[in-house]
Short mmCIF file of C-alpha atoms in Angstrom, two decimals:
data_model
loop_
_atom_site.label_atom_id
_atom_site.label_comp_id
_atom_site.label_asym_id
_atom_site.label_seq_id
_atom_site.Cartn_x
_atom_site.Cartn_y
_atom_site.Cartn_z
CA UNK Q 1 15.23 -24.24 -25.30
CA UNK Q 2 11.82 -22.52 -25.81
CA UNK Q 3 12.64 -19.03 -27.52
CA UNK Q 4 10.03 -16.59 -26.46
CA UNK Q 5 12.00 -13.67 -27.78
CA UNK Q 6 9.79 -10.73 -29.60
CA UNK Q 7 11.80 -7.49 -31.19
CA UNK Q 8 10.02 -4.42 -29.30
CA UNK Q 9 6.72 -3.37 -27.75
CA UNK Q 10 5.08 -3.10 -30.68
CA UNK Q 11 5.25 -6.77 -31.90
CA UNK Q 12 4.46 -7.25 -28.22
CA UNK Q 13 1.11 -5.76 -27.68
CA UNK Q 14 -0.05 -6.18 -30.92
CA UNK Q 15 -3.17 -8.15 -30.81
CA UNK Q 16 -4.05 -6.34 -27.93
CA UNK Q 17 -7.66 -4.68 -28.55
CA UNK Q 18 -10.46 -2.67 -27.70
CA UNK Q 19 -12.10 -4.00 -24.59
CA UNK Q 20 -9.04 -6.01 -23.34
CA UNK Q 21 -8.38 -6.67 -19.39
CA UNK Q 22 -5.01 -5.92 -18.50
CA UNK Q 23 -2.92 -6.26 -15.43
CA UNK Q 24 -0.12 -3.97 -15.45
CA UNK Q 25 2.74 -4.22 -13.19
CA UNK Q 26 4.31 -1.46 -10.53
CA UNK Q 27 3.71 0.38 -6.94
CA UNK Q 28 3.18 3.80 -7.89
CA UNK Q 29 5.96 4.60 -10.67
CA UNK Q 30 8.31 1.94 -9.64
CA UNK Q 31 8.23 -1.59 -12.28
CA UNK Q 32 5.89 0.14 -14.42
CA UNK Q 33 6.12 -1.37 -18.06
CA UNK Q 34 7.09 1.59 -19.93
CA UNK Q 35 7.36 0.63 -23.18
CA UNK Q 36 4.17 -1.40 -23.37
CA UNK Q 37 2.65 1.86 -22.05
CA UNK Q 38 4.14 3.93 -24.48
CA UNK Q 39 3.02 1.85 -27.63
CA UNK Q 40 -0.56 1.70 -26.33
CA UNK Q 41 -0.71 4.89 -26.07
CA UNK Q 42 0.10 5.43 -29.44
CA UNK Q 43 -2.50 2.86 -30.57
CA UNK Q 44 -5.27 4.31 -28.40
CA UNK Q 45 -6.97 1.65 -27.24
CA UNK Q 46 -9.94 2.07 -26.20
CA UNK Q 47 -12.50 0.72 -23.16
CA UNK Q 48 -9.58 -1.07 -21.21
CA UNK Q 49 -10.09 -3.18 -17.55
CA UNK Q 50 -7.05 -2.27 -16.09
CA UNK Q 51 -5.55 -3.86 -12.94
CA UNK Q 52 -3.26 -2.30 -10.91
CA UNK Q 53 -2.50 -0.93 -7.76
CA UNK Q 54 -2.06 2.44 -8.97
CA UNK Q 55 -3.07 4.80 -11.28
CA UNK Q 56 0.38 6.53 -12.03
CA UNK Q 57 0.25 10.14 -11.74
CA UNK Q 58 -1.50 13.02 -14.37
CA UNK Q 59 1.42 12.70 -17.04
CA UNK Q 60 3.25 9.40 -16.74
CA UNK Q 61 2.37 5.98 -16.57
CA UNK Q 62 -1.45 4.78 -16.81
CA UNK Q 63 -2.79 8.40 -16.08
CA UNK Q 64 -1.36 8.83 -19.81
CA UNK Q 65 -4.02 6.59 -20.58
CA UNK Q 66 -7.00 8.16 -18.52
CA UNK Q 67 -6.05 11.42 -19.99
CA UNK Q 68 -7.03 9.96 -23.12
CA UNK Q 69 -9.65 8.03 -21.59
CA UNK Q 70 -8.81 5.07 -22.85
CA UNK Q 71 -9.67 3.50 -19.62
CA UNK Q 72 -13.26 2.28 -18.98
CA UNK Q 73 -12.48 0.30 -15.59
CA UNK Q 74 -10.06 0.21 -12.73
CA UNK Q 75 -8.83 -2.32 -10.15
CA UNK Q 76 -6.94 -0.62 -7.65
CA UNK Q 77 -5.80 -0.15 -4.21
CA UNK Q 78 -4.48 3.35 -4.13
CA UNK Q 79 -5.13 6.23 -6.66
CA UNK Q 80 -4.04 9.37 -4.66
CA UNK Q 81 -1.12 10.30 -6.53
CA UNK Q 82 -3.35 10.70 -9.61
CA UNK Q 83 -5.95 13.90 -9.56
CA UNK Q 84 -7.68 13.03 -12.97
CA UNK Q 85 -8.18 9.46 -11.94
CA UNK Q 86 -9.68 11.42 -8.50
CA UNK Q 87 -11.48 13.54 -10.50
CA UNK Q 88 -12.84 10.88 -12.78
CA UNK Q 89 -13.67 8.56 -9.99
CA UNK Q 90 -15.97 11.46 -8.12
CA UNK Q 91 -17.62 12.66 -11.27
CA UNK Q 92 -18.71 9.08 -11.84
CA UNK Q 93 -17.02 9.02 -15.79
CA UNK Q 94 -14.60 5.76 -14.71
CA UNK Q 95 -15.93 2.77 -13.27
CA UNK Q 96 -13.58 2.19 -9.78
CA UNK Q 97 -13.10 -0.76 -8.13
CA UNK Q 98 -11.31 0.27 -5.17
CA UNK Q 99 -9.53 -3.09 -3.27
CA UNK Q 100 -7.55 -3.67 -0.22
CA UNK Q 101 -3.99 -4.11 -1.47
CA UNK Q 102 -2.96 -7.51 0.16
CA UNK Q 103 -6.62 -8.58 -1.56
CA UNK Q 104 -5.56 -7.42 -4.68
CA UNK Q 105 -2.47 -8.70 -4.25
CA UNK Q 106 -3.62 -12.51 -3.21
CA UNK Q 107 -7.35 -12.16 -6.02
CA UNK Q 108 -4.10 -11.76 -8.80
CA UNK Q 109 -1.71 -14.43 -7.25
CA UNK Q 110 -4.55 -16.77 -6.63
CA UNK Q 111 -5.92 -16.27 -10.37
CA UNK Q 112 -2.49 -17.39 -11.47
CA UNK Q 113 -2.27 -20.81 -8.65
CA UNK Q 114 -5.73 -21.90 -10.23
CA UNK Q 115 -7.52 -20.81 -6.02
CA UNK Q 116 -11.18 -19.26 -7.85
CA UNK Q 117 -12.12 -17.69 -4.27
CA UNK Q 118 -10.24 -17.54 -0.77
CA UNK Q 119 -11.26 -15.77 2.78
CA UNK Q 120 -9.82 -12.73 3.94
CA UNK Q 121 -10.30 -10.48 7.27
CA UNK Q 122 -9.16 -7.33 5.43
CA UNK Q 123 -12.64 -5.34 4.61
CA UNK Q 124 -14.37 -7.16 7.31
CA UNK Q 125 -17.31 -4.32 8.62
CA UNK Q 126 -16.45 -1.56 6.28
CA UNK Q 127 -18.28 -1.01 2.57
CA UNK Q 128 -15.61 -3.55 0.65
CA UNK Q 129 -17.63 -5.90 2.35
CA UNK Q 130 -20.85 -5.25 0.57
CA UNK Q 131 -22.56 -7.89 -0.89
CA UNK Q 132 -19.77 -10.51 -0.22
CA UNK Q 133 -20.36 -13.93 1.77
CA UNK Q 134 -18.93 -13.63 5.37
CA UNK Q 135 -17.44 -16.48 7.00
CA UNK Q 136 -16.05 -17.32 10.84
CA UNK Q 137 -13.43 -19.50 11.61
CA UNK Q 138 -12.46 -19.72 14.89
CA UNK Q 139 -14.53 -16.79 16.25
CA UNK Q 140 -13.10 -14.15 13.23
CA UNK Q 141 -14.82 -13.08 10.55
CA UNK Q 142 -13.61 -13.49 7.38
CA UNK Q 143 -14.75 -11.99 3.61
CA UNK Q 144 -14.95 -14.21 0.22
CA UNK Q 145 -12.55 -12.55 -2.40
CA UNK Q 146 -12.57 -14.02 -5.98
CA UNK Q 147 -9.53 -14.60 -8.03
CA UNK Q 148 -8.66 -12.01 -11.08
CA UNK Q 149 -7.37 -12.82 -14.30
CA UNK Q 150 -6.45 -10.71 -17.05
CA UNK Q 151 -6.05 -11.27 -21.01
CA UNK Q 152 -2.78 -10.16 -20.91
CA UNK Q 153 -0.42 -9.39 -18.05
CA UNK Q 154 2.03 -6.52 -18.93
CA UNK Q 155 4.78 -6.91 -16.56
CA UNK Q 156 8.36 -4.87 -15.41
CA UNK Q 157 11.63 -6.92 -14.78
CA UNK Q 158 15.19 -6.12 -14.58
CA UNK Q 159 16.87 -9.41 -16.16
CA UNK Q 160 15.44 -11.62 -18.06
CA UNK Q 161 16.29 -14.81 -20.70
CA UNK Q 162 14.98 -15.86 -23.56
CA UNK Q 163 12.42 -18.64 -22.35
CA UNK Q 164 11.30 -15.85 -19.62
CA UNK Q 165 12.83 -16.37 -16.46
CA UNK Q 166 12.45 -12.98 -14.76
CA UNK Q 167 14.56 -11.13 -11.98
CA UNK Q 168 13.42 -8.24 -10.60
CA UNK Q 169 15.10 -5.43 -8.33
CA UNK Q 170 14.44 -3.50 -5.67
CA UNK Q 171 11.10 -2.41 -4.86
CA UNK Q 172 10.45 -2.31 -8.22
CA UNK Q 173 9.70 -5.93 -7.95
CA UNK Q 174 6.12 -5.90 -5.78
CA UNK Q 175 2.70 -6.78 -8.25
CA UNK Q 176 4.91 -7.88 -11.27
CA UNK Q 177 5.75 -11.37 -10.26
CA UNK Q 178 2.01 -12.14 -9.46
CA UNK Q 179 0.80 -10.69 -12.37
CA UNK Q 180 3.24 -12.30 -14.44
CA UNK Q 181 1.18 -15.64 -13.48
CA UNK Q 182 -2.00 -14.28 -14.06
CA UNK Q 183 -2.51 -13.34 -17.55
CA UNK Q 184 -3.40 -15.67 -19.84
CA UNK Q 185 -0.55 -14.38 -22.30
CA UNK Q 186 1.94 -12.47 -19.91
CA UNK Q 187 4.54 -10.11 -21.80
CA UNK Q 188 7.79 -9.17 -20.01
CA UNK Q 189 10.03 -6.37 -20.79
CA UNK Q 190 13.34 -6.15 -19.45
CA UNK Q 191 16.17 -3.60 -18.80
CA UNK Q 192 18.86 -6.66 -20.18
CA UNK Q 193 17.43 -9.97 -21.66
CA UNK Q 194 20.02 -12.78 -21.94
CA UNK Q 195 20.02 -16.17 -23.66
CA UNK Q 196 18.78 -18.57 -21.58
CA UNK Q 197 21.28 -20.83 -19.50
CA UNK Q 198 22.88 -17.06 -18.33
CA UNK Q 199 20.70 -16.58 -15.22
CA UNK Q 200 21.64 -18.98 -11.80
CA UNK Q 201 18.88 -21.03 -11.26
CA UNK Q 202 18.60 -20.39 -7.74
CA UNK Q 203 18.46 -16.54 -8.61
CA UNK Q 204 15.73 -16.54 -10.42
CA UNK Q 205 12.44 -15.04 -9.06
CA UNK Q 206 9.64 -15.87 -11.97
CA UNK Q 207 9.82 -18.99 -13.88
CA UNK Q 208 9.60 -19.04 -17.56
CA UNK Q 209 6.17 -21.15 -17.18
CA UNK Q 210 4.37 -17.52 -16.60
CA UNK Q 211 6.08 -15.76 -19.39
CA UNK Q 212 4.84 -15.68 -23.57
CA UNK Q 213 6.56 -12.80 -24.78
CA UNK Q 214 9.68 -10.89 -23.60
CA UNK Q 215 11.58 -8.14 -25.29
CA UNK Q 216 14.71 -5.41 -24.02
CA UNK Q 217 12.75 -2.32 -23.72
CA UNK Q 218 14.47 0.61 -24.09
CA UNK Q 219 14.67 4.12 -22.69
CA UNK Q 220 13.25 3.90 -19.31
CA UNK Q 221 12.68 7.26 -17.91
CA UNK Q 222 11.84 5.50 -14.39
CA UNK Q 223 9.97 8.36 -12.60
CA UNK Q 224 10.46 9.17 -9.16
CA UNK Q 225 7.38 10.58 -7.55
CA UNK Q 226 8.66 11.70 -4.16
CA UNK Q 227 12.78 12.55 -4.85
CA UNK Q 228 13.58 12.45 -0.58
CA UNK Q 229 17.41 13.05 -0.08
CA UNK Q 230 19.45 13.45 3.28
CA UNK Q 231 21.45 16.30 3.77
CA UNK J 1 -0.37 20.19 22.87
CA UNK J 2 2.14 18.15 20.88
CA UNK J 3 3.87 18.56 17.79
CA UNK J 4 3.74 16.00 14.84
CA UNK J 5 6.98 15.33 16.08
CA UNK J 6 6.61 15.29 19.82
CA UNK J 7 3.62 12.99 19.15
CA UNK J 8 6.11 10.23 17.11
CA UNK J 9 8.56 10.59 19.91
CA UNK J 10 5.87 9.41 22.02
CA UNK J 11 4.74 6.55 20.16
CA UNK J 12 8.27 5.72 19.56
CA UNK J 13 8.48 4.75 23.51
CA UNK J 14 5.99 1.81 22.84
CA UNK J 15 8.35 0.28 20.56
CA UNK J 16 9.36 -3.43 21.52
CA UNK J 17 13.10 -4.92 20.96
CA UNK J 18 13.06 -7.17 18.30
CA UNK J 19 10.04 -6.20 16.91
CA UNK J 20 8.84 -5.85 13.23
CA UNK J 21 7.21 -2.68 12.79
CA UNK J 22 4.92 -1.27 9.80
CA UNK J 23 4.45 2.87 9.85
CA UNK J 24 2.25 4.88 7.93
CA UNK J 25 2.55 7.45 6.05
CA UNK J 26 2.03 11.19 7.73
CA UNK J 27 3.01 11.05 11.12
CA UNK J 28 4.16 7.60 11.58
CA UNK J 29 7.13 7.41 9.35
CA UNK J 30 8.77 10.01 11.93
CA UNK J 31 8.44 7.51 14.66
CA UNK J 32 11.55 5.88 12.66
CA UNK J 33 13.74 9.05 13.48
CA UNK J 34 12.56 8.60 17.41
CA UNK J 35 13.14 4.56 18.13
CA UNK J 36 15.83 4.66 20.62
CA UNK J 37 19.24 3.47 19.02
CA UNK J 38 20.22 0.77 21.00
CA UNK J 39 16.48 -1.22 20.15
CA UNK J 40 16.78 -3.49 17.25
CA UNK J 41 13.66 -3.59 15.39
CA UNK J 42 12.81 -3.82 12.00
CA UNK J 43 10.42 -1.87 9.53
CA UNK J 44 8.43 -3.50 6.65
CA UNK J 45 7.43 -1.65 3.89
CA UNK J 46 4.17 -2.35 2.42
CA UNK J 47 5.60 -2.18 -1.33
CA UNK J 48 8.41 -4.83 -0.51
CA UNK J 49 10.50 -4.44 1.87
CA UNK J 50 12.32 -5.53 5.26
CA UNK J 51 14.76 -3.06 6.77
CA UNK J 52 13.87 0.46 5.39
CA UNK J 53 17.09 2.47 5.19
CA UNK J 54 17.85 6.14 5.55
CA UNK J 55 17.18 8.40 2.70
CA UNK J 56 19.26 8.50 0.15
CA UNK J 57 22.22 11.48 -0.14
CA UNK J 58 21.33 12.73 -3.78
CA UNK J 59 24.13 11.16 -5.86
CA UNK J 60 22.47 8.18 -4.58
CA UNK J 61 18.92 8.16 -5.36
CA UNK J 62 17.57 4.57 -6.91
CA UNK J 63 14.25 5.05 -8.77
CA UNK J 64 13.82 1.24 -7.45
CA UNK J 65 14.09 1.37 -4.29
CA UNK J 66 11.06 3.43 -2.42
CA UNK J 67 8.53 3.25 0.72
CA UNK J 68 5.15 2.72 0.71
CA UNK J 69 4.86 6.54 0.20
CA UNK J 70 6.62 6.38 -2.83
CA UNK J 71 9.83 8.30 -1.40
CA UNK J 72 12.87 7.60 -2.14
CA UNK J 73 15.00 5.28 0.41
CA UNK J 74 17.72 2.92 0.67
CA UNK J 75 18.32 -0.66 1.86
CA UNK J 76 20.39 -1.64 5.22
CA UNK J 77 22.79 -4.19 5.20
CA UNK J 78 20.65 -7.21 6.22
CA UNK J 79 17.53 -5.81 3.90
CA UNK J 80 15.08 -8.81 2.43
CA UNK J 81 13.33 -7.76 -1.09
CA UNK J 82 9.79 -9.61 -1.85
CA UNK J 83 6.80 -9.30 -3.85
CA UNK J 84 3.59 -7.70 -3.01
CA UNK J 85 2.04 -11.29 -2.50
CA UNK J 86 4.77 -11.98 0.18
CA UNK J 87 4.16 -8.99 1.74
CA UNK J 88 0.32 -9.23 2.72
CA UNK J 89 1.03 -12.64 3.19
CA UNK J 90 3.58 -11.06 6.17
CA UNK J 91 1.03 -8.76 7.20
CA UNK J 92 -2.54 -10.62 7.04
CA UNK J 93 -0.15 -14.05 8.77
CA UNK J 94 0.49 -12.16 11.77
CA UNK J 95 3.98 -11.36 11.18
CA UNK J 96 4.06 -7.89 11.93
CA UNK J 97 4.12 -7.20 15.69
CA UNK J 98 2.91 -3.16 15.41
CA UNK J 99 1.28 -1.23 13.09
CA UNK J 100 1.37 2.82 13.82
CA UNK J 101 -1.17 4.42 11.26
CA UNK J 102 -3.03 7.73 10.62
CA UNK J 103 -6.79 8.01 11.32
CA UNK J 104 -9.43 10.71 10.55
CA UNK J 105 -11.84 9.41 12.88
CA UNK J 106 -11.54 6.12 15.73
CA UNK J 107 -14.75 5.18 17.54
CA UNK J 108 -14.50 4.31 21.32
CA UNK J 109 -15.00 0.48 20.30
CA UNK J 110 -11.79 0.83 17.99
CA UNK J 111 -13.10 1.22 14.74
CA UNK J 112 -11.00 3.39 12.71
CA UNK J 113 -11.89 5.26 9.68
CA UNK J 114 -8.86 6.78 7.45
CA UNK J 115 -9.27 6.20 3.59
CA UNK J 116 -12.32 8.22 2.82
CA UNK J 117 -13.97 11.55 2.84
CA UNK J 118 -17.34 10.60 0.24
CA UNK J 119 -17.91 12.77 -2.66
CA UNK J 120 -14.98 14.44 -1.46
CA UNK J 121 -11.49 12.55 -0.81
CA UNK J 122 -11.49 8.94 -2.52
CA UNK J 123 -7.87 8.06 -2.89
CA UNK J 124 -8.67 4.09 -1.78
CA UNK J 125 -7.27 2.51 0.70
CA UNK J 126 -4.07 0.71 0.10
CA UNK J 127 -3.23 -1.45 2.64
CA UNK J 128 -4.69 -0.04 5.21
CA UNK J 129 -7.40 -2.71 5.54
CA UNK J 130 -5.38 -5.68 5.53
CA UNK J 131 -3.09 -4.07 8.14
CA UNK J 132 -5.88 -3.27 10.98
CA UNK J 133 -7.60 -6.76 10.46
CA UNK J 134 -4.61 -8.27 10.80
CA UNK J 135 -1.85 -6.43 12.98
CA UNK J 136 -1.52 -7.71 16.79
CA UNK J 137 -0.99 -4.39 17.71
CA UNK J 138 -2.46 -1.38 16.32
CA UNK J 139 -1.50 2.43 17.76
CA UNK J 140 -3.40 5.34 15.70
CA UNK J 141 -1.19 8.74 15.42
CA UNK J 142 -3.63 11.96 14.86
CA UNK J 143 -4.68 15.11 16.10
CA UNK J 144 -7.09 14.88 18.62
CA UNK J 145 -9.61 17.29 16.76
CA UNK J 146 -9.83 18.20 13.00
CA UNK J 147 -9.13 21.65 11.37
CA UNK J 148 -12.42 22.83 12.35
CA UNK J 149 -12.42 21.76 16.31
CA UNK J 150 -14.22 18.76 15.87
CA UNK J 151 -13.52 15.92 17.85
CA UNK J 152 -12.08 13.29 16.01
CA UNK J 153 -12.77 10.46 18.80
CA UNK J 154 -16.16 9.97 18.85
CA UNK J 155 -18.81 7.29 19.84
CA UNK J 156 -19.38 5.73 16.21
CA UNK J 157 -17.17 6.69 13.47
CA UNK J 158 -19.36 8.90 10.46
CA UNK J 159 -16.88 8.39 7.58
CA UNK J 160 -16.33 4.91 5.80
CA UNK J 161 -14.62 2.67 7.92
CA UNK J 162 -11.10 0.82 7.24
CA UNK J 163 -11.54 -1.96 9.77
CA UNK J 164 -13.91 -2.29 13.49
CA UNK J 165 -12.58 -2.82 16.52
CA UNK J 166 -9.04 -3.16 15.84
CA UNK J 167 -7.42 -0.27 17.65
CA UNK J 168 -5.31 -0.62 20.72
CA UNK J 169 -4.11 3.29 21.78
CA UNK J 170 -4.19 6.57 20.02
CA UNK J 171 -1.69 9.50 20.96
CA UNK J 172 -3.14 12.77 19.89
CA UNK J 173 -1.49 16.26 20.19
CA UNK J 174 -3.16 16.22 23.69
CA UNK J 175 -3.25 12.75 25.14
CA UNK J 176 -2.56 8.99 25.19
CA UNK J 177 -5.72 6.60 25.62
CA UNK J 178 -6.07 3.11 24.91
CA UNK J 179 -9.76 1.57 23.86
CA UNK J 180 -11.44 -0.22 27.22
CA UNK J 181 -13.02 -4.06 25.86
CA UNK J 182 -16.31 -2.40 26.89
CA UNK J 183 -15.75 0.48 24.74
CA UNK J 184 -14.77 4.16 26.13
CA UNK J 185 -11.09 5.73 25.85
CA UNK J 186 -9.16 5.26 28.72
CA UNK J 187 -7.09 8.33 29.39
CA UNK J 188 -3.31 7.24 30.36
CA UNK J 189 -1.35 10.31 29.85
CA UNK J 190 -1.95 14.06 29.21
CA UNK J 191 0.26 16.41 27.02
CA UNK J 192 2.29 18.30 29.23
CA UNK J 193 0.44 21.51 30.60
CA UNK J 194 -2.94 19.86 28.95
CA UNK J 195 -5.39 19.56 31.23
CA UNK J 196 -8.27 16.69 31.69
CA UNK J 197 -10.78 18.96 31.75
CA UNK J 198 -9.38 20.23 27.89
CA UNK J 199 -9.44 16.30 26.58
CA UNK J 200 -12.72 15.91 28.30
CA UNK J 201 -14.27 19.01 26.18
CA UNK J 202 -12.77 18.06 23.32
CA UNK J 203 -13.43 13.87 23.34
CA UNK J 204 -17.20 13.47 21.87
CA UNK J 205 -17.09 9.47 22.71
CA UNK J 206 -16.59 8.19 26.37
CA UNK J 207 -13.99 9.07 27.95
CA UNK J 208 -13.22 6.99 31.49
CA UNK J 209 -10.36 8.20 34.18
CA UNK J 210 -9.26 5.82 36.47
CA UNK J 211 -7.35 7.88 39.25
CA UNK J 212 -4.55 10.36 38.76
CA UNK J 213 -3.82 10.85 34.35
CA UNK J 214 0.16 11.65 34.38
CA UNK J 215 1.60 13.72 31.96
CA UNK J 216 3.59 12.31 29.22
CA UNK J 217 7.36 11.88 29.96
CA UNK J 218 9.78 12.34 27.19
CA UNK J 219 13.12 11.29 28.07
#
C-alpha cells in the first residue's frame, strides 16, 4: 500500500513558497489546519492567495497571518469575525474576493471533478455578477462561475491512514473534503492517523486519490468563537 | 411594536409540518425556540448540518460541532453530517422548503439587500446569495425602520443587493406584508395596538390595503 506518511508540519509545508495559492480548510475556527498554520507562520511566507471561507478571527487561525501580512489575496465568503481582515479590506491594503459560499463551495469542488466553469443563480442581479456571462434556462437566470484550484490544499481531518483516506467529524468537516480534491498536492493533518487497512471502507469520507501528504498533528487548541451553553 | 422575540414567535406560525427549514442568524435563529412542539420539521445548517440540536450544557461543549453562526450546538438523535459542497447542493437543488433571514433593506419587488453597508460594513455575504436565489420560500425578519427612523421598505433597495425579487413576506416590529407580483407590500397583519396609519408613515415603498388589516394573533 502507497505510504504517504510525512513526520510533522514542517516536512509538510516545506516547499511551500512565496507567492503560493492555498486553500485552507474550516468554517470559521472549526477544521482549521492548525499545525500547517502554525509552521507558516513561523516561516513567514509572504504574498499568499488564500482560499477560504473565512478569515479566522484577529489572533488565531489565518488572521495570524494577515497580522503579519503575509496575505496578498483572499477568496472568501464571510470575513466578519475578523476586524483586521475588515479593516484591511476597506482601506484597500488586501485584495478581496468576496464569493457566495455554495459558489465557493461548488468553484473548489468543481476544480477538483475536472468541471472548468458551471451556472449558478446565486449572485444573479447583485455586484457578484459583474462582468460574468448570464445565462437562462428555462426562464431563470443563471451566472458563469469558474472552477478554483490551488497549489496546495491544506486540509483538517479527524482520522486518517497512511495512503490518506480521511474522516472527518462534526461540523468540522464542511470545505475540507472539497478542498482536499482541489490542490494539486493536498496535505492532511489528522487528530489520529492509522495504518491503512484500519478504517471501514464504507466509513470513509475522502479517498486517498486526493491526499499527498498526511501527518498526526499535534496540540490542537480548537477555538471556539461563540462558547453558547444552556442553563 | 414587537419584540425580537414576539417577531420570531410570529414567523414561527408560518412554519409547515415536515418541513426543512434554514434560519439566519439575528432574529431568525429564535424562531427555533417558537416552532410549536408537536410540528416536526427540520433545520439545516449552512456549515453542515441536518437537525440542529439544543445548546450544549457546558460540560458538554464540542469545538466541532457549531451553527452557521459559529455557536456552539449539539446534534439530535436522527442528525445527518455533510460537507459544504452537499450543503449548497441542498440549498441551490431546492431542498430547503423556507428560508427566514435578516435584511437591512427589501424593495417592494422583493429584492433584498443584507450583506453590505459600502466603505462601511463589508463582512461578505456567506450564503446568503445562494439561499434567496434558490429557497421556495423566503420570509425576511427586521425592524421595520433603522436606528435612525428610516424606513427600511422602500421602492428600490440603495445598498448592494443579495438577490432580486426573491422575497415572499417580511414581519417587522410593526406588521406582516407579503410582496404583490406587481410590486407593492401588501399589509396582512398589524402589531397589536399599531395602527395603519403608523405603517403607512413609516413604509417609503407602496404600500396596498385590501379591506380590514387584522392584528397579529399570538396564541
Amino acid at each position: 500500500m502507497i505510504n504517504k506518511t510525512v513526520k510533522n508540519a514542517e516536512e509538510a509545508v516545506k516547499d511551500i513558497q512565496d507567492g503560493a495559492t492555498l486553500m485552507m480548510g474550516g468554517f470559521g475556527l472549526s477544521g482549521i489546519p492548525e499545525n500547517c498554520i502554525a509552521d507558516l507562520l513561523k516561516r513567514k511566507i509572504q504574498n499568499l492567495t488564500i482560499v477560504s471561507n473565512n478569515a479566522g478571527v484577529d489572533d488565531f487561525g489565518i488572521g495570524l497571518f494577515l497580522k503579519e501580512r503575509m496575505v496578498k489575496k483572499m477568496i472568501s465568503s464571510y470575513v466578519g469575525e475578523n476586524d483586521e481582515f475588515e479593516r484591511q479590506l476597506l482601506s484597500g491594503e488586501l485584495d478581496v474576493e468576496l464569493v457566495p459560499q455554495g459558489t465557493l463551495a461548488e468553484r473548489i469542488r468543481a476544480g477538483g471533478a475536472g468541471i472548468p466553469a458551471f451556472f449558478t443563480p446565486a449572485g444573479v442581479g447583485t455586484e457578484v455578477a459583474e462582468g460574468k456571462e448570464i445565462r437562462e434556462f428555462d426562464g431563470k437566470s443563471y451566472l458563469l462561475e469558474h472552477a478554483l484550484h490551488a497549489d496546495f490544499a491544506l486540509v483538517k481531518a479527524w482520522k486518517g491512514d497512511t495512503a490518506g483516506n480521511l474522516i472527518f467529524k462534526g461540523t468540522a468537516r464542511n470545505f475540507n473534503p472539497l478542498m482536499a480534491t482541489a490542490g494539486k498536492i493536498t496535505i492532511a493533518e489528522v487528530e489520529e492517523l492509522v495504518p491503512a487497512g484500519s478504517l471501514d471502507p464504507n466509513a470513509i469520507h475522502t479517498p486517498g486519490i486526493y491526499v499527498q501528504r498526511i501527518f498526526q498533528g499535534d496540540s490542537y487548541e480548537k477555538r471556539i468563537e461563540q462558547r453558547t451553553v444552556s442553563v | 411594536m414587537l419584540t425580537k422575540e414576539q417577531i420570531a414567535k410570529r414567523i414561527a406560525k408560518e412554519v409547515e409540518n415536515g418541513q426543512y427549514i434554514n434560519l439566519g442568524i439575528g432574529i431568525p435563529t429564535l424562531v427555533a425556540n417558537y416552532i410549536p412542539a408537536h410540528l416536526e420539521i427540520v433545520l439545516q445548517s449552512e456549515n453542515g448540518l441536518l437537525g440542529i440540536g439544543p445548546f450544549p450544557k457546558e460540560s458538554a461543549v464540542d469545538p466541532d460541532l457549531i451553527n452557521a453562526g459559529k455557536q456552539t450546538i449539539t446534534l439530535l438523535p436522527d442528525s445527518a453530517l455533510f460537507d459544504s459542497a452537499q450543503s449548497f447542493a441542498m440549498i441551490r437543488g431546492g431542498h430547503v422548503h423556507l428560508t427566514i433571514l435578516g435584511a437591512m433593506e427589501v424593495s417592494e419587488h422583493g429584492d433584498i439587500a443584507n450583506w453590505k453597508i459600502p466603505g462601511k460594513m463589508v463582512k461578505g455575504m456567506g450564503g446568503a446569495m445562494d439561499l434567496v436565489a434558490s429557497a421556495k420560500n423566503i420570509i425576511v425578519a427586521m425592524q421595520h425602520c433603522s436606528k435612525d427612523g428610516q424606513s427600511k421598505l422602500l421602492p428600490e433597495c440603495a445598498l448592494p443587493l443579495t438577490g432580486i425579487r426573491c422575497v415572499k413576506k417580511i414581519v417587522t416590529d410593526l406588521a406582516v406584508l407579503e410582496i404583490a407580483p406587481e410590486g407593492g407590500f401588501i399589509l396582512k397583519e398589524r402589531a397589536p395596538n399599531v395602527s395603519i396609519e403608523e405603517i403607512k408613515s413609516k413604509t417609503a415603498g407602496k404600500l396596498i390595503i385590501l379591506g380590514e388589516v387584522p392584528e397579529m394573533q399570538f396564541n
